[in-house]
Amino acid sequence: MQKYIDKQCRIPDDISIIEAGAVLKAFIRNLPDALIHQDYERWFVEAAKLPEDHIVEALLLAVFLLPLEHIYLLMYFMQFFQEITTHSSTNKMDLHNMAIVISPNIFEQTNKVSAETSSIRCDITKIMMQHAKEIGCVPEKIIQKLDDFDTLQAQKKCRFFW
């Protein structure tokens, strides 16, 4: 499949989802910057340490700290890899297994990654796959707050000083 892509040829229809996933994994690994660069990773790690009922929202908000290109790629890849997990009865790639395979490719690789860091990265990747369709979407409650703010601004009850 990689040869087809390199030669800019049409990819045959009979390519398996696993082969496509392997090519995408290689693509992610070869990006000039990791999708979740070390400069941003701490926000994701801190989000993952929050109480369970806040983790998903915090992770999805942390995505907005990434460069726009990374957000788009993360949206696409998480949805694709989540799709692979829907076939776990035949390919053995459930969310946990997929997260183990993918997380080292999403986060910037440093010389020494502790077992705890690897585990947190895996958990983050798993949650991102579970909520792949929500990546890059502004939460409804924030939109509501912005609407409320616009209403206040329109009524001149709120002023900006800049």
JSON list of C-alpha atoms in Angstrom, two decimals:
[
{"chain": "A", "resi": 1, "resn": "MET", "atom": "CA", "xyz": [0.00, 0.00, 0.00]},
{"chain": "A", "resi": 2, "resn": "GLN", "atom": "CA", "xyz": [2.86, 2.38, 0.82]},
{"chain": "A", "resi": 3, "resn": "LYS", "atom": "CA", "xyz": [4.28, 1.80, -2.66]},
{"chain": "A", "resi": 4, "resn": "TYR", "atom": "CA", "xyz": [0.94, 2.79, -4.20]},
{"chain": "A", "resi": 5, "resn": "ILE", "atom": "CA", "xyz": [0.91, 5.98, -2.14]},
{"chain": "A", "resi": 6, "resn": "ASP", "atom": "CA", "xyz": [4.56, 6.79, -2.92]},
{"chain": "A", "resi": 7, "resn": "LYS", "atom": "CA", "xyz": [3.91, 6.39, -6.64]},
{"chain": "A", "resi": 8, "resn": "GLN", "atom": "CA", "xyz": [0.65, 8.39, -6.32]},
{"chain": "A", "resi": 9, "resn": "CYS", "atom": "CA", "xyz": [-1.30, 5.48, -7.77]},
{"chain": "A", "resi": 10, "resn": "ARG", "atom": "CA", "xyz": [-4.86, 4.53, -7.01]},
{"chain": "A", "resi": 11, "resn": "ILE", "atom": "CA", "xyz": [-5.04, 2.30, -3.96]},
{"chain": "A", "resi": 12, "resn": "PRO", "atom": "CA", "xyz": [-6.81, -1.00, -4.70]},
{"chain": "A", "resi": 13, "resn": "ASP", "atom": "CA", "xyz": [-10.20, -1.53, -3.08]},
{"chain": "A", "resi": 14, "resn": "ASP", "atom": "CA", "xyz": [-9.15, -4.83, -1.50]},
{"chain": "A", "resi": 15, "resn": "ILE", "atom": "CA", "xyz": [-6.63, -3.26, 0.91]},
{"chain": "A", "resi": 16, "resn": "SER", "atom": "CA", "xyz": [-7.54, -4.29, 4.44]},
{"chain": "A", "resi": 17, "resn": "ILE", "atom": "CA", "xyz": [-8.28, -1.81, 7.17]},
{"chain": "A", "resi": 18, "resn": "ILE", "atom": "CA", "xyz": [-5.30, -3.21, 9.09]},
{"chain": "A", "resi": 19, "resn": "GLU", "atom": "CA", "xyz": [-2.94, -2.45, 6.20]},
{"chain": "A", "resi": 20, "resn": "ALA", "atom": "CA", "xyz": [-4.38, 1.05, 5.93]},
{"chain": "A", "resi": 21, "resn": "GLY", "atom": "CA", "xyz": [-3.94, 1.48, 9.69]},
{"chain": "A", "resi": 22, "resn": "ALA", "atom": "CA", "xyz": [-0.30, 0.40, 9.49]},
{"chain": "A", "resi": 23, "resn": "VAL", "atom": "CA", "xyz": [0.37, 2.97, 6.77]},
{"chain": "A", "resi": 24, "resn": "LEU", "atom": "CA", "xyz": [-1.34, 5.71, 8.78]},
{"chain": "A", "resi": 25, "resn": "LYS", "atom": "CA", "xyz": [0.65, 4.71, 11.85]},
{"chain": "A", "resi": 26, "resn": "ALA", "atom": "CA", "xyz": [3.87, 5.02, 9.82]},
{"chain": "A", "resi": 27, "resn": "PHE", "atom": "CA", "xyz": [2.69, 8.39, 8.48]},
{"chain": "A", "resi": 28, "resn": "ILE", "atom": "CA", "xyz": [2.08, 9.68, 12.02]},
{"chain": "A", "resi": 29, "resn": "ARG", "atom": "CA", "xyz": [5.48, 8.41, 13.15]},
{"chain": "A", "resi": 30, "resn": "ASN", "atom": "CA", "xyz": [7.20, 10.24, 10.28]},
{"chain": "A", "resi": 31, "resn": "LEU", "atom": "CA", "xyz": [5.57, 13.63, 10.83]},
{"chain": "A", "resi": 32, "resn": "PRO", "atom": "CA", "xyz": [8.12, 16.40, 11.52]},
{"chain": "A", "resi": 33, "resn": "ASP", "atom": "CA", "xyz": [6.44, 17.06, 14.90]},
{"chain": "A", "resi": 34, "resn": "ALA", "atom": "CA", "xyz": [4.48, 14.69, 17.07]},
{"chain": "A", "resi": 35, "resn": "LEU", "atom": "CA", "xyz": [0.73, 15.26, 17.04]},
{"chain": "A", "resi": 36, "resn": "ILE", "atom": "CA", "xyz": [0.93, 15.91, 20.78]},
{"chain": "A", "resi": 37, "resn": "HIS", "atom": "CA", "xyz": [4.29, 17.60, 21.11]},
{"chain": "A", "resi": 38, "resn": "GLN", "atom": "CA", "xyz": [6.16, 17.55, 24.41]},
{"chain": "A", "resi": 39, "resn": "ASP", "atom": "CA", "xyz": [5.30, 21.24, 24.93]},
{"chain": "A", "resi": 40, "resn": "TYR", "atom": "CA", "xyz": [1.59, 20.36, 25.01]},
{"chain": "A", "resi": 41, "resn": "GLU", "atom": "CA", "xyz": [1.73, 16.92, 26.60]},
{"chain": "A", "resi": 42, "resn": "ARG", "atom": "CA", "xyz": [1.67, 18.23, 30.16]},
{"chain": "A", "resi": 43, "resn": "TRP", "atom": "CA", "xyz": [-1.83, 19.67, 29.60]},
{"chain": "A", "resi": 44, "resn": "PHE", "atom": "CA", "xyz": [-3.08, 16.28, 28.44]},
{"chain": "A", "resi": 45, "resn": "VAL", "atom": "CA", "xyz": [-1.40, 14.49, 31.34]},
{"chain": "A", "resi": 46, "resn": "GLU", "atom": "CA", "xyz": [-2.86, 16.94, 33.87]},
{"chain": "A", "resi": 47, "resn": "ALA", "atom": "CA", "xyz": [-6.31, 16.48, 32.28]},
{"chain": "A", "resi": 48, "resn": "ALA", "atom": "CA", "xyz": [-5.95, 12.71, 32.57]},
{"chain": "A", "resi": 49, "resn": "LYS", "atom": "CA", "xyz": [-5.26, 13.05, 36.31]},
{"chain": "A", "resi": 50, "resn": "LEU", "atom": "CA", "xyz": [-8.50, 14.92, 37.02]},
{"chain": "A", "resi": 51, "resn": "PRO", "atom": "CA", "xyz": [-11.49, 13.22, 38.66]},
{"chain": "A", "resi": 52, "resn": "GLU", "atom": "CA", "xyz": [-13.04, 10.73, 36.27]},
{"chain": "A", "resi": 53, "resn": "ASP", "atom": "CA", "xyz": [-16.12, 12.83, 35.52]},
{"chain": "A", "resi": 54, "resn": "HIS", "atom": "CA", "xyz": [-13.94, 15.69, 34.20]},
{"chain": "A", "resi": 55, "resn": "ILE", "atom": "CA", "xyz": [-11.28, 13.84, 32.22]},
{"chain": "A", "resi": 56, "resn": "VAL", "atom": "CA", "xyz": [-13.03, 13.63, 28.84]},
{"chain": "A", "resi": 57, "resn": "GLU", "atom": "CA", "xyz": [-14.05, 17.28, 28.80]},
{"chain": "A", "resi": 58, "resn": "ALA", "atom": "CA", "xyz": [-10.58, 18.40, 29.89]},
{"chain": "A", "resi": 59, "resn": "LEU", "atom": "CA", "xyz": [-8.85, 16.27, 27.24]},
{"chain": "A", "resi": 60, "resn": "LEU", "atom": "CA", "xyz": [-11.16, 17.53, 24.51]},
{"chain": "A", "resi": 61, "resn": "LEU", "atom": "CA", "xyz": [-10.45, 21.11, 25.61]},
{"chain": "A", "resi": 62, "resn": "ALA", "atom": "CA", "xyz": [-6.69, 20.43, 25.74]},
{"chain": "A", "resi": 63, "resn": "VAL", "atom": "CA", "xyz": [-6.87, 19.56, 22.04]},
{"chain": "A", "resi": 64, "resn": "PHE", "atom": "CA", "xyz": [-7.62, 23.25, 21.34]},
{"chain": "A", "resi": 65, "resn": "LEU", "atom": "CA", "xyz": [-4.13, 24.12, 22.59]},
{"chain": "A", "resi": 66, "resn": "LEU", "atom": "CA", "xyz": [-2.58, 22.20, 19.69]},
{"chain": "A", "resi": 67, "resn": "PRO", "atom": "CA", "xyz": [-1.70, 23.77, 16.34]},
{"chain": "A", "resi": 68, "resn": "LEU", "atom": "CA", "xyz": [-4.67, 23.66, 13.98]},
{"chain": "A", "resi": 69, "resn": "GLU", "atom": "CA", "xyz": [-3.03, 21.15, 11.62]},
{"chain": "A", "resi": 70, "resn": "HIS", "atom": "CA", "xyz": [-2.49, 18.80, 14.55]},
{"chain": "A", "resi": 71, "resn": "ILE", "atom": "CA", "xyz": [-6.13, 19.10, 15.58]},
{"chain": "A", "resi": 72, "resn": "TYR", "atom": "CA", "xyz": [-7.28, 18.12, 12.09]},
{"chain": "A", "resi": 73, "resn": "LEU", "atom": "CA", "xyz": [-4.91, 15.16, 11.93]},
{"chain": "A", "resi": 74, "resn": "LEU", "atom": "CA", "xyz": [-5.83, 14.04, 15.42]},
{"chain": "A", "resi": 75, "resn": "MET", "atom": "CA", "xyz": [-9.54, 14.19, 14.53]},
{"chain": "A", "resi": 76, "resn": "TYR", "atom": "CA", "xyz": [-8.99, 12.10, 11.41]},
{"chain": "A", "resi": 77, "resn": "PHE", "atom": "CA", "xyz": [-6.64, 9.54, 12.90]},
{"chain": "A", "resi": 78, "resn": "MET", "atom": "CA", "xyz": [-8.61, 8.99, 16.10]},
{"chain": "A", "resi": 79, "resn": "GLN", "atom": "CA", "xyz": [-11.78, 8.38, 14.06]},
{"chain": "A", "resi": 80, "resn": "PHE", "atom": "CA", "xyz": [-9.96, 6.00, 11.72]},
{"chain": "A", "resi": 81, "resn": "PHE", "atom": "CA", "xyz": [-8.33, 4.02, 14.53]},
{"chain": "A", "resi": 82, "resn": "GLN", "atom": "CA", "xyz": [-11.61, 3.95, 16.44]},
{"chain": "A", "resi": 83, "resn": "GLU", "atom": "CA", "xyz": [-13.19, 2.45, 13.31]},
{"chain": "A", "resi": 84, "resn": "ILE", "atom": "CA", "xyz": [-10.57, -0.31, 13.33]},
{"chain": "A", "resi": 85, "resn": "THR", "atom": "CA", "xyz": [-11.58, -1.17, 16.90]},
{"chain": "A", "resi": 86, "resn": "THR", "atom": "CA", "xyz": [-15.15, -1.81, 15.78]},
{"chain": "A", "resi": 87, "resn": "HIS", "atom": "CA", "xyz": [-13.78, -4.94, 14.08]},
{"chain": "A", "resi": 88, "resn": "SER", "atom": "CA", "xyz": [-11.99, -6.18, 17.20]},
{"chain": "A", "resi": 89, "resn": "SER", "atom": "CA", "xyz": [-13.78, -9.53, 17.12]},
{"chain": "A", "resi": 90, "resn": "THR", "atom": "CA", "xyz": [-11.76, -10.42, 14.02]},
{"chain": "A", "resi": 91, "resn": "ASN", "atom": "CA", "xyz": [-8.62, -8.26, 14.30]},
{"chain": "A", "resi": 92, "resn": "LYS", "atom": "CA", "xyz": [-8.12, -8.35, 18.12]},
{"chain": "A", "resi": 93, "resn": "MET", "atom": "CA", "xyz": [-7.58, -4.57, 18.13]},
{"chain": "A", "resi": 94, "resn": "ASP", "atom": "CA", "xyz": [-9.94, -3.35, 20.84]},
{"chain": "A", "resi": 95, "resn": "LEU", "atom": "CA", "xyz": [-9.58, 0.19, 22.22]},
{"chain": "A", "resi": 96, "resn": "HIS", "atom": "CA", "xyz": [-6.93, -0.83, 24.74]},
{"chain": "A", "resi": 97, "resn": "ASN", "atom": "CA", "xyz": [-4.78, -2.75, 22.25]},
{"chain": "A", "resi": 98, "resn": "MET", "atom": "CA", "xyz": [-5.10, 0.01, 19.66]},
{"chain": "A", "resi": 99, "resn": "ALA", "atom": "CA", "xyz": [-4.10, 2.63, 22.24]},
{"chain": "A", "resi": 100, "resn": "ILE", "atom": "CA", "xyz": [-1.00, 0.62, 23.15]},
{"chain": "A", "resi": 101, "resn": "VAL", "atom": "CA", "xyz": [0.03, 0.46, 19.49]},
{"chain": "A", "resi": 102, "resn": "ILE", "atom": "CA", "xyz": [-0.86, 4.06, 18.55]},
{"chain": "A", "resi": 103, "resn": "SER", "atom": "CA", "xyz": [0.07, 6.16, 21.59]},
{"chain": "A", "resi": 104, "resn": "PRO", "atom": "CA", "xyz": [3.85, 5.97, 21.05]},
{"chain": "A", "resi": 105, "resn": "ASN", "atom": "CA", "xyz": [3.28, 7.44, 17.59]},
{"chain": "A", "resi": 106, "resn": "ILE", "atom": "CA", "xyz": [1.04, 10.30, 18.74]},
{"chain": "A", "resi": 107, "resn": "PHE", "atom": "CA", "xyz": [3.22, 11.60, 21.55]},
{"chain": "A", "resi": 108, "resn": "GLU", "atom": "CA", "xyz": [6.74, 12.90, 21.10]},
{"chain": "A", "resi": 109, "resn": "GLN", "atom": "CA", "xyz": [9.21, 10.17, 21.88]},
{"chain": "A", "resi": 110, "resn": "THR", "atom": "CA", "xyz": [11.83, 11.06, 24.42]},
{"chain": "A", "resi": 111, "resn": "ASN", "atom": "CA", "xyz": [14.82, 8.94, 25.33]},
{"chain": "A", "resi": 112, "resn": "LYS", "atom": "CA", "xyz": [13.32, 7.56, 28.50]},
{"chain": "A", "resi": 113, "resn": "VAL", "atom": "CA", "xyz": [9.59, 7.08, 28.91]},
{"chain": "A", "resi": 114, "resn": "SER", "atom": "CA", "xyz": [8.58, 5.66, 32.26]},
{"chain": "A", "resi": 115, "resn": "ALA", "atom": "CA", "xyz": [5.99, 2.92, 32.60]},
{"chain": "A", "resi": 116, "resn": "GLU", "atom": "CA", "xyz": [3.69, 5.44, 34.29]},
{"chain": "A", "resi": 117, "resn": "THR", "atom": "CA", "xyz": [4.05, 7.91, 31.40]},
{"chain": "A", "resi": 118, "resn": "SER", "atom": "CA", "xyz": [3.39, 5.15, 28.87]},
{"chain": "A", "resi": 119, "resn": "SER", "atom": "CA", "xyz": [0.30, 4.10, 30.77]},
{"chain": "A", "resi": 120, "resn": "ILE", "atom": "CA", "xyz": [-1.04, 7.67, 30.96]},
{"chain": "A", "resi": 121, "resn": "ARG", "atom": "CA", "xyz": [-0.35, 8.20, 27.24]},
{"chain": "A", "resi": 122, "resn": "CYS", "atom": "CA", "xyz": [-2.20, 4.97, 26.49]},
{"chain": "A", "resi": 123, "resn": "ASP", "atom": "CA", "xyz": [-5.17, 6.05, 28.63]},
{"chain": "A", "resi": 124, "resn": "ILE", "atom": "CA", "xyz": [-5.27, 9.44, 26.90]},
{"chain": "A", "resi": 125, "resn": "THR", "atom": "CA", "xyz": [-5.18, 7.81, 23.46]},
{"chain": "A", "resi": 126, "resn": "LYS", "atom": "CA", "xyz": [-7.93, 5.39, 24.44]},
{"chain": "A", "resi": 127, "resn": "ILE", "atom": "CA", "xyz": [-10.19, 8.21, 25.64]},
{"chain": "A", "resi": 128, "resn": "MET", "atom": "CA", "xyz": [-9.45, 10.22, 22.49]},
{"chain": "A", "resi": 129, "resn": "MET", "atom": "CA", "xyz": [-10.48, 7.26, 20.34]},
{"chain": "A", "resi": 130, "resn": "GLN", "atom": "CA", "xyz": [-13.64, 6.73, 22.40]},
{"chain": "A", "resi": 131, "resn": "HIS", "atom": "CA", "xyz": [-14.58, 10.37, 21.82]},
{"chain": "A", "resi": 132, "resn": "ALA", "atom": "CA", "xyz": [-13.08, 10.76, 18.34]},
{"chain": "A", "resi": 133, "resn": "LYS", "atom": "CA", "xyz": [-16.15, 12.42, 16.85]},
{"chain": "A", "resi": 134, "resn": "GLU", "atom": "CA", "xyz": [-16.04, 15.12, 19.55]},
{"chain": "A", "resi": 135, "resn": "ILE", "atom": "CA", "xyz": [-12.42, 16.15, 18.92]},
{"chain": "A", "resi": 136, "resn": "GLY", "atom": "CA", "xyz": [-12.30, 19.74, 17.71]},
{"chain": "A", "resi": 137, "resn": "CYS", "atom": "CA", "xyz": [-15.92, 20.44, 18.66]},
{"chain": "A", "resi": 138, "resn": "VAL", "atom": "CA", "xyz": [-16.58, 23.29, 21.06]},
{"chain": "A", "resi": 139, "resn": "PRO", "atom": "CA", "xyz": [-18.65, 21.95, 23.98]},
{"chain": "A", "resi": 140, "resn": "GLU", "atom": "CA", "xyz": [-22.26, 23.08, 24.05]},
{"chain": "A", "resi": 141, "resn": "LYS", "atom": "CA", "xyz": [-21.95, 24.65, 27.49]},
{"chain": "A", "resi": 142, "resn": "ILE", "atom": "CA", "xyz": [-19.15, 26.92, 26.23]},
{"chain": "A", "resi": 143, "resn": "ILE", "atom": "CA", "xyz": [-21.24, 27.92, 23.23]},
{"chain": "A", "resi": 144, "resn": "GLN", "atom": "CA", "xyz": [-24.10, 28.71, 25.62]},
{"chain": "A", "resi": 145, "resn": "LYS", "atom": "CA", "xyz": [-21.79, 30.84, 27.77]},
{"chain": "A", "resi": 146, "resn": "LEU", "atom": "CA", "xyz": [-20.65, 32.73, 24.67]},
{"chain": "A", "resi": 147, "resn": "ASP", "atom": "CA", "xyz": [-24.27, 33.26, 23.65]},
{"chain": "A", "resi": 148, "resn": "ASP", "atom": "CA", "xyz": [-25.04, 34.55, 27.14]},
{"chain": "A", "resi": 149, "resn": "PHE", "atom": "CA", "xyz": [-22.01, 36.81, 26.97]},
{"chain": "A", "resi": 150, "resn": "ASP", "atom": "CA", "xyz": [-23.10, 38.19, 23.58]},
{"chain": "A", "resi": 151, "resn": "THR", "atom": "CA", "xyz": [-26.52, 38.93, 25.05]},
{"chain": "A", "resi": 152, "resn": "LEU", "atom": "CA", "xyz": [-24.95, 40.80, 27.98]},
{"chain": "A", "resi": 153, "resn": "GLN", "atom": "CA", "xyz": [-22.66, 42.71, 25.65]},
{"chain": "A", "resi": 154, "resn": "ALA", "atom": "CA", "xyz": [-25.61, 43.66, 23.45]},
{"chain": "A", "resi": 155, "resn": "GLN", "atom": "CA", "xyz": [-27.46, 44.96, 26.49]},
{"chain": "A", "resi": 156, "resn": "LYS", "atom": "CA", "xyz": [-24.37, 47.03, 27.45]},
{"chain": "A", "resi": 157, "resn": "LYS", "atom": "CA", "xyz": [-24.25, 45.35, 30.86]},
{"chain": "A", "resi": 158, "resn": "CYS", "atom": "CA", "xyz": [-20.75, 44.18, 30.19]},
{"chain": "A", "resi": 159, "resn": "ARG", "atom": "CA", "xyz": [-17.88, 46.30, 28.90]},
{"chain": "A", "resi": 160, "resn": "PHE", "atom": "CA", "xyz": [-14.45, 45.54, 27.61]},
{"chain": "A", "resi": 161, "resn": "PHE", "atom": "CA", "xyz": [-11.58, 47.78, 28.60]},
{"chain": "A", "resi": 162, "resn": "TRP", "atom": "CA", "xyz": [-9.25, 46.92, 25.76]}
]
